[in-house]
PDB file of C-alpha atoms in Angstrom:
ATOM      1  CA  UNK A   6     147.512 -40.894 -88.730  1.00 44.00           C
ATOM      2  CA  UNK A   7     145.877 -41.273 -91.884  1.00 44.00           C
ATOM      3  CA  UNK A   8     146.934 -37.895 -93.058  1.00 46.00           C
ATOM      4  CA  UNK A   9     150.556 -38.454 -91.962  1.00 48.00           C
ATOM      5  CA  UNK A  10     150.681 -41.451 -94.011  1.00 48.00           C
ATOM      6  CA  UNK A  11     149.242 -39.725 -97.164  1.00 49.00           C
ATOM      7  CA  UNK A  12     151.754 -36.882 -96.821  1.00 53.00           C
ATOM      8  CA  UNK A  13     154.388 -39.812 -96.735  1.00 55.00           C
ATOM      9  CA  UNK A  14     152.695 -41.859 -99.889  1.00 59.00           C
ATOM     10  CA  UNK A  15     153.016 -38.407-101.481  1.00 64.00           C
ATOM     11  CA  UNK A  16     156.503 -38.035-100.817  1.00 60.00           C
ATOM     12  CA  UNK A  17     157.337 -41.452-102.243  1.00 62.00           C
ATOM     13  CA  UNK A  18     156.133 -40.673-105.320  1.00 67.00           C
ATOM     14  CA  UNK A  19     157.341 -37.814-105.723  1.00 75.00           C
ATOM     15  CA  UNK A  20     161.078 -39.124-104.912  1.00 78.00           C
ATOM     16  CA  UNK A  21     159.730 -42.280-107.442  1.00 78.00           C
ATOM     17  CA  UNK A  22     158.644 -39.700-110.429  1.00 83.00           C
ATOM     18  CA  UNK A  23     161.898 -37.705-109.975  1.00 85.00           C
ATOM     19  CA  UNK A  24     164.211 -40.624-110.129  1.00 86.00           C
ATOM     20  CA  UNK A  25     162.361 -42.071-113.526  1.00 86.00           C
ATOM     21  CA  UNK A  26     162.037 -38.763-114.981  1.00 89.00           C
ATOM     22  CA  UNK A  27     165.908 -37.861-115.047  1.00 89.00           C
ATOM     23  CA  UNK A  28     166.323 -41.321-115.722  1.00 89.00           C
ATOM     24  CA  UNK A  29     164.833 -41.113-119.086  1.00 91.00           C
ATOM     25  CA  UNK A  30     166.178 -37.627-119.900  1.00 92.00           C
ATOM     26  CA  UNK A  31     169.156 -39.226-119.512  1.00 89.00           C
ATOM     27  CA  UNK A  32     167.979 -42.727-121.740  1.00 89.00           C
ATOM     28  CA  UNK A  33     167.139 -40.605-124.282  1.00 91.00           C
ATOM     29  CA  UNK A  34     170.703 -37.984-124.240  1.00 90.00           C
ATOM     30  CA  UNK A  35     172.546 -41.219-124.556  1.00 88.00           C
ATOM     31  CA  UNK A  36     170.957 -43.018-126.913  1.00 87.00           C
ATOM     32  CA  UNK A  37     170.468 -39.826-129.053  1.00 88.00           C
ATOM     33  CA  UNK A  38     174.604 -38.440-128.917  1.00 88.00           C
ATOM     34  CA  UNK A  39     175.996 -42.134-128.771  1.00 88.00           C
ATOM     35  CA  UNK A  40     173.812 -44.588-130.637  1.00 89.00           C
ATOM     36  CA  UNK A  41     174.306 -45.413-134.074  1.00 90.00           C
ATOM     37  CA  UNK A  42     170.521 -46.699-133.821  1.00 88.00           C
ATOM     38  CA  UNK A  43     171.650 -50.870-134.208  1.00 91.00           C
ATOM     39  CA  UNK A  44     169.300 -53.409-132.954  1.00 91.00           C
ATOM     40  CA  UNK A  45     171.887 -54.179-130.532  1.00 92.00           C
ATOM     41  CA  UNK A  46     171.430 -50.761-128.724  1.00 93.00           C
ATOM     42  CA  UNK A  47     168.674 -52.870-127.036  1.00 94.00           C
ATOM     43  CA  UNK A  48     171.407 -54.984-124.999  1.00 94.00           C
ATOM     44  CA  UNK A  49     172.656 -51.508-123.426  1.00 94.00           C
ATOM     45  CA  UNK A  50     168.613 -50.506-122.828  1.00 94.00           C
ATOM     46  CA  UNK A  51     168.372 -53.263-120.756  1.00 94.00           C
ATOM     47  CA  UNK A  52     171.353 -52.992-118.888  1.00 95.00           C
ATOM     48  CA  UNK A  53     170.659 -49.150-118.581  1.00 95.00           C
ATOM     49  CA  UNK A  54     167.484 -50.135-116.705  1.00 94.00           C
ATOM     50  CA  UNK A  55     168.684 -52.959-114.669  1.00 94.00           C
ATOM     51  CA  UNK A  56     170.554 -49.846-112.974  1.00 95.00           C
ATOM     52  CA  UNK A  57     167.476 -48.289-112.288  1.00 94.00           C
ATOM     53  CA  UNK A  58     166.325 -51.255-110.319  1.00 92.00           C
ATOM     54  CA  UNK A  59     169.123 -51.067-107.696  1.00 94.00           C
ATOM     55  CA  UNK A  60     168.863 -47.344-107.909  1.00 92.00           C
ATOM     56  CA  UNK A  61     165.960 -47.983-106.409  1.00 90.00           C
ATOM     57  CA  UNK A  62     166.772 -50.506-103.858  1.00 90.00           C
ATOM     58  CA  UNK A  63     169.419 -47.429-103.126  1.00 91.00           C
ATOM     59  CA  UNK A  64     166.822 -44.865-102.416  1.00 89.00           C
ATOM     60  CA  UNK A  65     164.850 -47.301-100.454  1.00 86.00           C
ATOM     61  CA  UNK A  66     167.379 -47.818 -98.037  1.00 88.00           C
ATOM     62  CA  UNK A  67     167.992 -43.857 -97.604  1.00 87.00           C
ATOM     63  CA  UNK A  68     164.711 -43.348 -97.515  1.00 85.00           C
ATOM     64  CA  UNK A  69     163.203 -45.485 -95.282  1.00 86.00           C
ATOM     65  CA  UNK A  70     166.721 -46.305 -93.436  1.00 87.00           C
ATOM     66  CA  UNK A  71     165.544 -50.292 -93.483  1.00 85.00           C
ATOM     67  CA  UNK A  72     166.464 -52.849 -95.923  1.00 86.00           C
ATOM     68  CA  UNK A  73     163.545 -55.228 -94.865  1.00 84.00           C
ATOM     69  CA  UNK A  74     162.237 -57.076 -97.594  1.00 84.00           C
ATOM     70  CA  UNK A  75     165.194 -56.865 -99.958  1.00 88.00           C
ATOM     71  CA  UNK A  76     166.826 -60.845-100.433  1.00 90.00           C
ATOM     72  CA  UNK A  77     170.581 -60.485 -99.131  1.00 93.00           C
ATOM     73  CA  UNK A  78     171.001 -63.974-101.451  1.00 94.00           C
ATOM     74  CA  UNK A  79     169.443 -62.121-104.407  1.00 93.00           C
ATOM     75  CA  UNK A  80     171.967 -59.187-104.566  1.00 95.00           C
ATOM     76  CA  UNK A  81     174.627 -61.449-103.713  1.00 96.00           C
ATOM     77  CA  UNK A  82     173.905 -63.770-107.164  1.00 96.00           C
ATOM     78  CA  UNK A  83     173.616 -60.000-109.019  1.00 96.00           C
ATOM     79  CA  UNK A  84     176.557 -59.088-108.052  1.00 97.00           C
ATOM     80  CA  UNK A  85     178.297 -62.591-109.002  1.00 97.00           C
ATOM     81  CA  UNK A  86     176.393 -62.388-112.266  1.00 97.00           C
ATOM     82  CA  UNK A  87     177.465 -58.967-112.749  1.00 97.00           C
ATOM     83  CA  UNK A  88     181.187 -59.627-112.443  1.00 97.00           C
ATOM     84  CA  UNK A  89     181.133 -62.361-114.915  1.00 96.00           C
ATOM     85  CA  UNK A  90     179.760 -60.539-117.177  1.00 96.00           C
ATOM     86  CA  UNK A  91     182.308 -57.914-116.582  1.00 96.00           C
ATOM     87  CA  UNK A  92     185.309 -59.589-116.623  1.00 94.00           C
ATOM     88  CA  UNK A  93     184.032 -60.707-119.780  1.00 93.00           C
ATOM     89  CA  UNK A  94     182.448 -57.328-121.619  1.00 93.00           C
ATOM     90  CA  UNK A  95     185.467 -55.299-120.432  1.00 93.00           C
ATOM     91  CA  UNK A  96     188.377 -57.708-122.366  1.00 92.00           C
ATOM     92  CA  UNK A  97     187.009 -59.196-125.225  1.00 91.00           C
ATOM     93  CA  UNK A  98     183.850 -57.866-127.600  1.00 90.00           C
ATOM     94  CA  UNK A  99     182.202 -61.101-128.306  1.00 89.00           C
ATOM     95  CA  UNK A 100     178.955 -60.454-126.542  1.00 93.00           C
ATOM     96  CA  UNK A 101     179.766 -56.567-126.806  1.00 93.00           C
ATOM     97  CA  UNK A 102     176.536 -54.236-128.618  1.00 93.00           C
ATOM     98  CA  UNK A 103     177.326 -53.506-132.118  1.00 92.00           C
ATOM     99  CA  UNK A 104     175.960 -50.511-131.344  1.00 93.00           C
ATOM    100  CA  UNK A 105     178.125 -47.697-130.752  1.00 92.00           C
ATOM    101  CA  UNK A 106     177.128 -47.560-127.605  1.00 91.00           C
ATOM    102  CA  UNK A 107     178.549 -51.287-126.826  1.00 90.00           C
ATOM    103  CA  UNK A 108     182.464 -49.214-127.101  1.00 89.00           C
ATOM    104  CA  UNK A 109     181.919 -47.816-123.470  1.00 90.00           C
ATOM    105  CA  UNK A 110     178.105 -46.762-122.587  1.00 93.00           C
ATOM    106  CA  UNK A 111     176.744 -50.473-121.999  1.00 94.00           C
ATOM    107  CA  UNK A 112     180.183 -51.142-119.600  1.00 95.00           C
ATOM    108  CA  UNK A 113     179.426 -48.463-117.628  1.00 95.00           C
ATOM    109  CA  UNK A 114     176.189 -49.278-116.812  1.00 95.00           C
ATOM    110  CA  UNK A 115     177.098 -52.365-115.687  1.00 96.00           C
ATOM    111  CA  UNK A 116     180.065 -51.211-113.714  1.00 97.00           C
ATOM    112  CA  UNK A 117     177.325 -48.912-112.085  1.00 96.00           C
ATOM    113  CA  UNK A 118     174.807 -51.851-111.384  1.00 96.00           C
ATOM    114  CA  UNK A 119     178.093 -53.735-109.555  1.00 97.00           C
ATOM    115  CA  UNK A 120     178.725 -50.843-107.260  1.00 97.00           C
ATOM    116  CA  UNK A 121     175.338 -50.180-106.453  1.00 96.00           C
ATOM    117  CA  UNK A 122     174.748 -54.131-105.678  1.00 96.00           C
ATOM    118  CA  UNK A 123     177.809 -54.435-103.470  1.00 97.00           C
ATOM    119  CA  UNK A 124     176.921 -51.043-101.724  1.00 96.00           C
ATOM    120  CA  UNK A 125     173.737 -52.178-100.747  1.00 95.00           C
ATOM    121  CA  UNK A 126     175.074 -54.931 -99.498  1.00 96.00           C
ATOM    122  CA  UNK A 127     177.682 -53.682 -97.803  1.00 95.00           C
ATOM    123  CA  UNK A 128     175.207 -51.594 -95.981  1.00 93.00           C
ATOM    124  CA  UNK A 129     172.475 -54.929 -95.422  1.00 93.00           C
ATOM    125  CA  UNK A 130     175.590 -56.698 -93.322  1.00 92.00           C
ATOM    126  CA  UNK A 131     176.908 -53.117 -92.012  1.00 92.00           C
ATOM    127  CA  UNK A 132     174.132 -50.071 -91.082  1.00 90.00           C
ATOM    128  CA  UNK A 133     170.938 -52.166 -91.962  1.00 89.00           C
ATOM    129  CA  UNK A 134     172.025 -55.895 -90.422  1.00 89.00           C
ATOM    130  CA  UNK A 135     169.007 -55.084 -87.942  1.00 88.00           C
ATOM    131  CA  UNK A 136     166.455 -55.157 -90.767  1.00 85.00           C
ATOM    132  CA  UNK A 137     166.981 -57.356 -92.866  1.00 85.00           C
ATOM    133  CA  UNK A 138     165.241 -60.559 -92.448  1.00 82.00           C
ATOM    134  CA  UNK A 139     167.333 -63.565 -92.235  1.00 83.00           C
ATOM    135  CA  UNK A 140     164.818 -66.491 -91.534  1.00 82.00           C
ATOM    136  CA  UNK A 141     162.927 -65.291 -95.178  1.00 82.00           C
ATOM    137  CA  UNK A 142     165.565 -65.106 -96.439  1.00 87.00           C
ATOM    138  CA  UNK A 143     166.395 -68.938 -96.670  1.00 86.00           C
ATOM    139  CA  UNK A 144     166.369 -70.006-100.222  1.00 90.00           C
ATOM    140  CA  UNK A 145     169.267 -72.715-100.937  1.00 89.00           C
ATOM    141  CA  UNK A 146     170.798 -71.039-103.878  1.00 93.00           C
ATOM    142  CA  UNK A 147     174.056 -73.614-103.832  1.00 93.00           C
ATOM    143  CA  UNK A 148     172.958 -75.483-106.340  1.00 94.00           C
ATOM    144  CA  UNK A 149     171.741 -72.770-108.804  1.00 95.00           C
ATOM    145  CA  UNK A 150     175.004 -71.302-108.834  1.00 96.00           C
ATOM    146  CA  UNK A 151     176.714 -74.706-109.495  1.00 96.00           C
ATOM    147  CA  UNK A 152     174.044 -75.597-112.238  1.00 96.00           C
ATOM    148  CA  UNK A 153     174.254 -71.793-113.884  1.00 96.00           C
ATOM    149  CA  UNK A 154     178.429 -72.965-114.314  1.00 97.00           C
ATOM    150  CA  UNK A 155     177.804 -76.624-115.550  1.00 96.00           C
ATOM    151  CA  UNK A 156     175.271 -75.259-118.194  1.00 96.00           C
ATOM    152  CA  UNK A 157     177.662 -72.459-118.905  1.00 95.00           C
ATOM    153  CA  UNK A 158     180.640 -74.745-119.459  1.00 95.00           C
ATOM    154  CA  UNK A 159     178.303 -77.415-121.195  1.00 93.00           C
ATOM    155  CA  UNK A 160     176.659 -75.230-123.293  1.00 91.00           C
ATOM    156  CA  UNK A 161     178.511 -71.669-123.770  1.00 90.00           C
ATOM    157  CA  UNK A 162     179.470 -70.420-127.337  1.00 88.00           C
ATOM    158  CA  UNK A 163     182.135 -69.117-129.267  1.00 87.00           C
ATOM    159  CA  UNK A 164     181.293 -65.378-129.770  1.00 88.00           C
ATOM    160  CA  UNK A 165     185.069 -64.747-128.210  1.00 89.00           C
ATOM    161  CA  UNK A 166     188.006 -66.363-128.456  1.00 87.00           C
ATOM    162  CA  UNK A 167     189.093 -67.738-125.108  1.00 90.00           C
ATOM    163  CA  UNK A 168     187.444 -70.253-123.995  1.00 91.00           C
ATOM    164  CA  UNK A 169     186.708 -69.079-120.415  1.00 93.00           C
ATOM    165  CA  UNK A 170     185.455 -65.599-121.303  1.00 94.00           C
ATOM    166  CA  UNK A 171     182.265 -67.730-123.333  1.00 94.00           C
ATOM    167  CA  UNK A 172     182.030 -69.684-119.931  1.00 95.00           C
ATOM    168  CA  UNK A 173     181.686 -66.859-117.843  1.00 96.00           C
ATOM    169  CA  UNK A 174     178.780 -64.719-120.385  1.00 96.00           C
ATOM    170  CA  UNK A 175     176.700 -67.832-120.231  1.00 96.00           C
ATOM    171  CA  UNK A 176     176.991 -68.665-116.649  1.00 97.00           C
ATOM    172  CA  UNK A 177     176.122 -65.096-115.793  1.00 97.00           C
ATOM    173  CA  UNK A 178     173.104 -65.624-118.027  1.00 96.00           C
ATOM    174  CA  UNK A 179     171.622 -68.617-116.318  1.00 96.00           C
ATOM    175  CA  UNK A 180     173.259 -66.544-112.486  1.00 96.00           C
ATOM    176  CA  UNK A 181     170.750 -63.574-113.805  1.00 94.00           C
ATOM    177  CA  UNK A 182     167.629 -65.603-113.934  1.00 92.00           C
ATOM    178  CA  UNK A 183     168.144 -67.790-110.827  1.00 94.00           C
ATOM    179  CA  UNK A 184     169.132 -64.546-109.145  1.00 93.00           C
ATOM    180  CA  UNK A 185     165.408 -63.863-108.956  1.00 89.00           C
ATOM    181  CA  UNK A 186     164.407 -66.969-107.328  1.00 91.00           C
ATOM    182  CA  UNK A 187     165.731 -66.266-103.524  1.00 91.00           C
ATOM    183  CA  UNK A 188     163.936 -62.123-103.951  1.00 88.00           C
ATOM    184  CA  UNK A 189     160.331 -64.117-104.758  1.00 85.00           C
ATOM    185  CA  UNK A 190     160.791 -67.322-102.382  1.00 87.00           C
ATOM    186  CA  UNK A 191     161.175 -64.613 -99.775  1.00 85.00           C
ATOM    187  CA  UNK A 192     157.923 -62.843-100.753  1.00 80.00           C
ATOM    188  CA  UNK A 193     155.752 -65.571-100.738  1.00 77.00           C
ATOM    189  CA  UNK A 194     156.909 -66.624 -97.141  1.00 76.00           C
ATOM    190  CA  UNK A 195     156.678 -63.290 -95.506  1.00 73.00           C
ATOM    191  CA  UNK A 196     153.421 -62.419 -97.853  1.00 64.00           C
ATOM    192  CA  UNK A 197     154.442 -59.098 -97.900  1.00 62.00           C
ATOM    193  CA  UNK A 198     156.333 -56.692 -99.381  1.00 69.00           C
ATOM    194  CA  UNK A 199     157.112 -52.290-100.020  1.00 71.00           C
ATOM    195  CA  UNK A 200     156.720 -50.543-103.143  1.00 74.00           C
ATOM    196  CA  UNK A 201     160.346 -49.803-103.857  1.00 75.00           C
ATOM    197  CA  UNK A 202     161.149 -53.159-104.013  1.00 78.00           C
ATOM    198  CA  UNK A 203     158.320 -54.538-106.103  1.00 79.00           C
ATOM    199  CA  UNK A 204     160.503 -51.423-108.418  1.00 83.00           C
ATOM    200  CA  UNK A 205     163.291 -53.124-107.677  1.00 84.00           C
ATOM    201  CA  UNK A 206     161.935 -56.234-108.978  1.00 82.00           C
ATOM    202  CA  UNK A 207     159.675 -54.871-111.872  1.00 86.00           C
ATOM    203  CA  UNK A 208     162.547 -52.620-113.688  1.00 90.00           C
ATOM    204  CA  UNK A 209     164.737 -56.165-113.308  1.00 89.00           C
ATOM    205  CA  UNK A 210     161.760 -57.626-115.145  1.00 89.00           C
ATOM    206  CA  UNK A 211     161.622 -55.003-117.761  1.00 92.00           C
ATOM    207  CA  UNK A 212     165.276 -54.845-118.200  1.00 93.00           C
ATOM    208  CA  UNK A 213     165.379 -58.946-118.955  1.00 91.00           C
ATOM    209  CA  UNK A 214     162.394 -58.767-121.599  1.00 93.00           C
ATOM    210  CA  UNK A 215     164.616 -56.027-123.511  1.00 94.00           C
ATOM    211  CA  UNK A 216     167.458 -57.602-123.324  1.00 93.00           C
ATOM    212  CA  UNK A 217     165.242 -60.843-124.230  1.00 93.00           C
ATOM    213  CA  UNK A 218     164.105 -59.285-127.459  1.00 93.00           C
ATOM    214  CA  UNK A 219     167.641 -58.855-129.187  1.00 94.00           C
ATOM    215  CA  UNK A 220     169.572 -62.170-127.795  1.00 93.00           C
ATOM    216  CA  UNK A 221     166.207 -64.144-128.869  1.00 92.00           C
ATOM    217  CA  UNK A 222     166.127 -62.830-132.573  1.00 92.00           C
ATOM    218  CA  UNK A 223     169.950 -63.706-132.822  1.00 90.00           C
ATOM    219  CA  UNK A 224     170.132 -66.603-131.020  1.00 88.00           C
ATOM    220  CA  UNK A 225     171.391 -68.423-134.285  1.00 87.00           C
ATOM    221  CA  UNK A 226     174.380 -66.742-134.010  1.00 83.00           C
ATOM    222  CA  UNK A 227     175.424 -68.479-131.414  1.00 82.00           C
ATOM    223  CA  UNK A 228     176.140 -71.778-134.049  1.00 73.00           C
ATOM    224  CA  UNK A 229     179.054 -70.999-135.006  1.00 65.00           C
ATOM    225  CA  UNK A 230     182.060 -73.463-135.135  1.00 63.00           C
ATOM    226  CA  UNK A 231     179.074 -75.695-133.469  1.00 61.00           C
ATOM    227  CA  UNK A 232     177.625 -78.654-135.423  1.00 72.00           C
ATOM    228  CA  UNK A 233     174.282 -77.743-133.369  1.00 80.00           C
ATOM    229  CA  UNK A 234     172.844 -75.208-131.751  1.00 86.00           C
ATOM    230  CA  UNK A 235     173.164 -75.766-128.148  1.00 88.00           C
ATOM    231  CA  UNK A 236     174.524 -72.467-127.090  1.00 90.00           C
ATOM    232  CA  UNK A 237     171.568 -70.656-128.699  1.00 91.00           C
ATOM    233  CA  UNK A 238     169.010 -72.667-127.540  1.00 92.00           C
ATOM    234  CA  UNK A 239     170.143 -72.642-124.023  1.00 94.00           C
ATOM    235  CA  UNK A 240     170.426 -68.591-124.216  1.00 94.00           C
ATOM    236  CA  UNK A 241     166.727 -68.780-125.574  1.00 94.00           C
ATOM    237  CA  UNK A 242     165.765 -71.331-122.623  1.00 95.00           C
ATOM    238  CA  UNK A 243     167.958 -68.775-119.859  1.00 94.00           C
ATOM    239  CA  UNK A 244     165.268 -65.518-121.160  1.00 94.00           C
ATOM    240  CA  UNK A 245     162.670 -68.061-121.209  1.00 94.00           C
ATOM    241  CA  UNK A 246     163.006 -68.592-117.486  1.00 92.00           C
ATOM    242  CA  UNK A 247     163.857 -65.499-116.565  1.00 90.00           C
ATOM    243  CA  UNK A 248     160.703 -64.236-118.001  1.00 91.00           C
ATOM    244  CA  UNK A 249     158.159 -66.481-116.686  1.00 91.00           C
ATOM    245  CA  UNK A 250     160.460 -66.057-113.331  1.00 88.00           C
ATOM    246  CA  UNK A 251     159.668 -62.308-113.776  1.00 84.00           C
ATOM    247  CA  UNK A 252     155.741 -63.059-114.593  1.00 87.00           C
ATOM    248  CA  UNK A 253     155.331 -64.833-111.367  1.00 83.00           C
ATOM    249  CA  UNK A 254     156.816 -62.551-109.267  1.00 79.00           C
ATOM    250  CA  UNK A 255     154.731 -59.097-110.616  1.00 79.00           C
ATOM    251  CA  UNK A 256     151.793 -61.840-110.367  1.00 80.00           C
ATOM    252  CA  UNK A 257     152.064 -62.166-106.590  1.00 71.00           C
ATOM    253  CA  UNK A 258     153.094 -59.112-106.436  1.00 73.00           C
ATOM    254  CA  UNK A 259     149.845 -57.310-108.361  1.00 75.00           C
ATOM    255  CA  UNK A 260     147.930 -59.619-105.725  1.00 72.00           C
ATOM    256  CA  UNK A 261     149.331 -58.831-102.722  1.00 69.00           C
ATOM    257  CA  UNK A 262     148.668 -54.540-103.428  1.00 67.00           C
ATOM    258  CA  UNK A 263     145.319 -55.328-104.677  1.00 72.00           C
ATOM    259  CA  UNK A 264     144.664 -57.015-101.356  1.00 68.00           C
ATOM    260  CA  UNK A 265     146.243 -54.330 -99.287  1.00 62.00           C
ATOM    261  CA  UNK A 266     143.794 -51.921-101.355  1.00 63.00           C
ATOM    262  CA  UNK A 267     140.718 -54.287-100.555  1.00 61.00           C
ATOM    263  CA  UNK A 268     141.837 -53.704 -96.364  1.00 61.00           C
ATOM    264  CA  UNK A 269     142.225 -49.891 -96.759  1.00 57.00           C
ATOM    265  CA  UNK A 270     139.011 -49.709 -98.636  1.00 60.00           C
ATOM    266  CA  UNK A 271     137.299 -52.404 -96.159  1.00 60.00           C
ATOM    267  CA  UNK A 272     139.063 -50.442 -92.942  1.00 55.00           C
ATOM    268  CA  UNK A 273     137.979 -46.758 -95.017  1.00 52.00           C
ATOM    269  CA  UNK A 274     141.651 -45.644 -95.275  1.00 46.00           C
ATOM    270  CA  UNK A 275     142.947 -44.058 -98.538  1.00 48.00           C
ATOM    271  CA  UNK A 276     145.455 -46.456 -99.835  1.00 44.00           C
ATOM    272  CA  UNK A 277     147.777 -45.784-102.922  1.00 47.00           C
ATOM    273  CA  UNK A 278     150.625 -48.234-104.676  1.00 52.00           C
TER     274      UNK A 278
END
């Protein structure tokens, strides 16, 4: 038993090192044919590796042919967030990369992202229904997705030209962070969770601090045609959250495997993350 499960640990990581490893051959083809080399290019970094995330989530489900664990409310306020964002990336350039890669690279990955998310959860109410885990899954997430639309209509700037298209970037900014909330509330009332989607969750993490670093350093951009900076600040406050959201969860989540690798070691199984 303990050998079948180290042939299967082995396998994982293979699959994991494969999909990372053409993953940055590819990071680094596109950034080194269609990059000018702007500060910007870090807006289509992060969205590059918000893809990984539910690539992962993707292979997790083939893999393991289960999609317990995975929030059915998280991917639902991804996919919402991604569409926004969309609707508004794809018409108008406000909130577009500078970059070169902002004409067409940083769309696609977000098209990507949206057609991952709404596979996997096509499949989670379809071929996985079984699995997935309704009763941990019980986050109230109404009234995040009203609040991410009154602070995006309150507070949403003027980087475009229509009025609704500034409404929509913000609101998918504050959708992005709460869209974490329902994935960790389900953690910490199951206590448990697999490797692929603590991935799932980590590149999500990574991919907000990126995008973090540019939108922060610019944020006084966002004053124009304003007397004061609300639409700044409140971008600066959305990373903020997202951020510490992102801290807790890899907290938790960095306790739960080091627990699992006290049992193995305590039961004198081999154990690997």
């Amino acid at each position: 038993m303990a050998s079948d499960g180290a042939t299967s640990s082995s396998a994982r990581h293979g699959v994991e090192a494969l999909v990372y490893s053409l993953f940055a051959v590819m990071v680094i083809l596109v950034f080194r044919f269609f990059s000018d080399g702007d500060a910007s290019a870090f807006i289509t970094l992060g969205s590059a590796i918000q893809t990984l995330a539910f690539l992962m989530l993707f292979v997790k489900m083939q893999r393991t042919g289960s999609a317990g664990g995975i929030s059915v409310k998280s991917l639902q306020m991804s996919a919402l967030t991604l569409m926004l964002r969309l609707s508004c990336t794809c018409v108008y350039n406000g909130y577009l990369p500078e970059d070169t890669t902002g004409q067409h690279v940083y769309q696609l990955c977000e098209l990507v992202s949206l057609i991952l998310c709404l596979t996997l959860l096509a499949r989670m109410h379809t071929t996985y229904k079984a699995s997935c885990n309704k009763e941990g899954d019980s986050c109230a997430v109404r009234w995040m997705i009203i609040a991410a639309f009154v602070v995006g209509f309150l507070a949403h700037g003027r980087l475009n030209y229509r009025r609704h298209a500034n409404v929509f970037w913000m609101s998918a900014l504050w959708l992005e962070g709460f869209a974490m909330v329902p994935q960790i509330w389900m953690m910490a009332h199951n206590g448990e969770t697999d490797a692929y989607t603590g991935h799932w969750v980590g590149c999500s993490f990574i991919s907000r601090l990126v995008a973090a670093a540019f939108w922060m350093s610019v944020y006084e951009e966002f004053d124009y045609k304003v007397s004061w900076n609300y639409p700044g600040y409140s971008v600066c406050l959305a990373y903020v959250l997202q951020v510490l959201l992102g801290c807790d969860f890899m907290w938790h989540y960095a306790k739960m495997m080091m627990s699992r690798v006290h049992s193995s070691m305590s039961a004198g199984v081999s154990f690997s993350v």
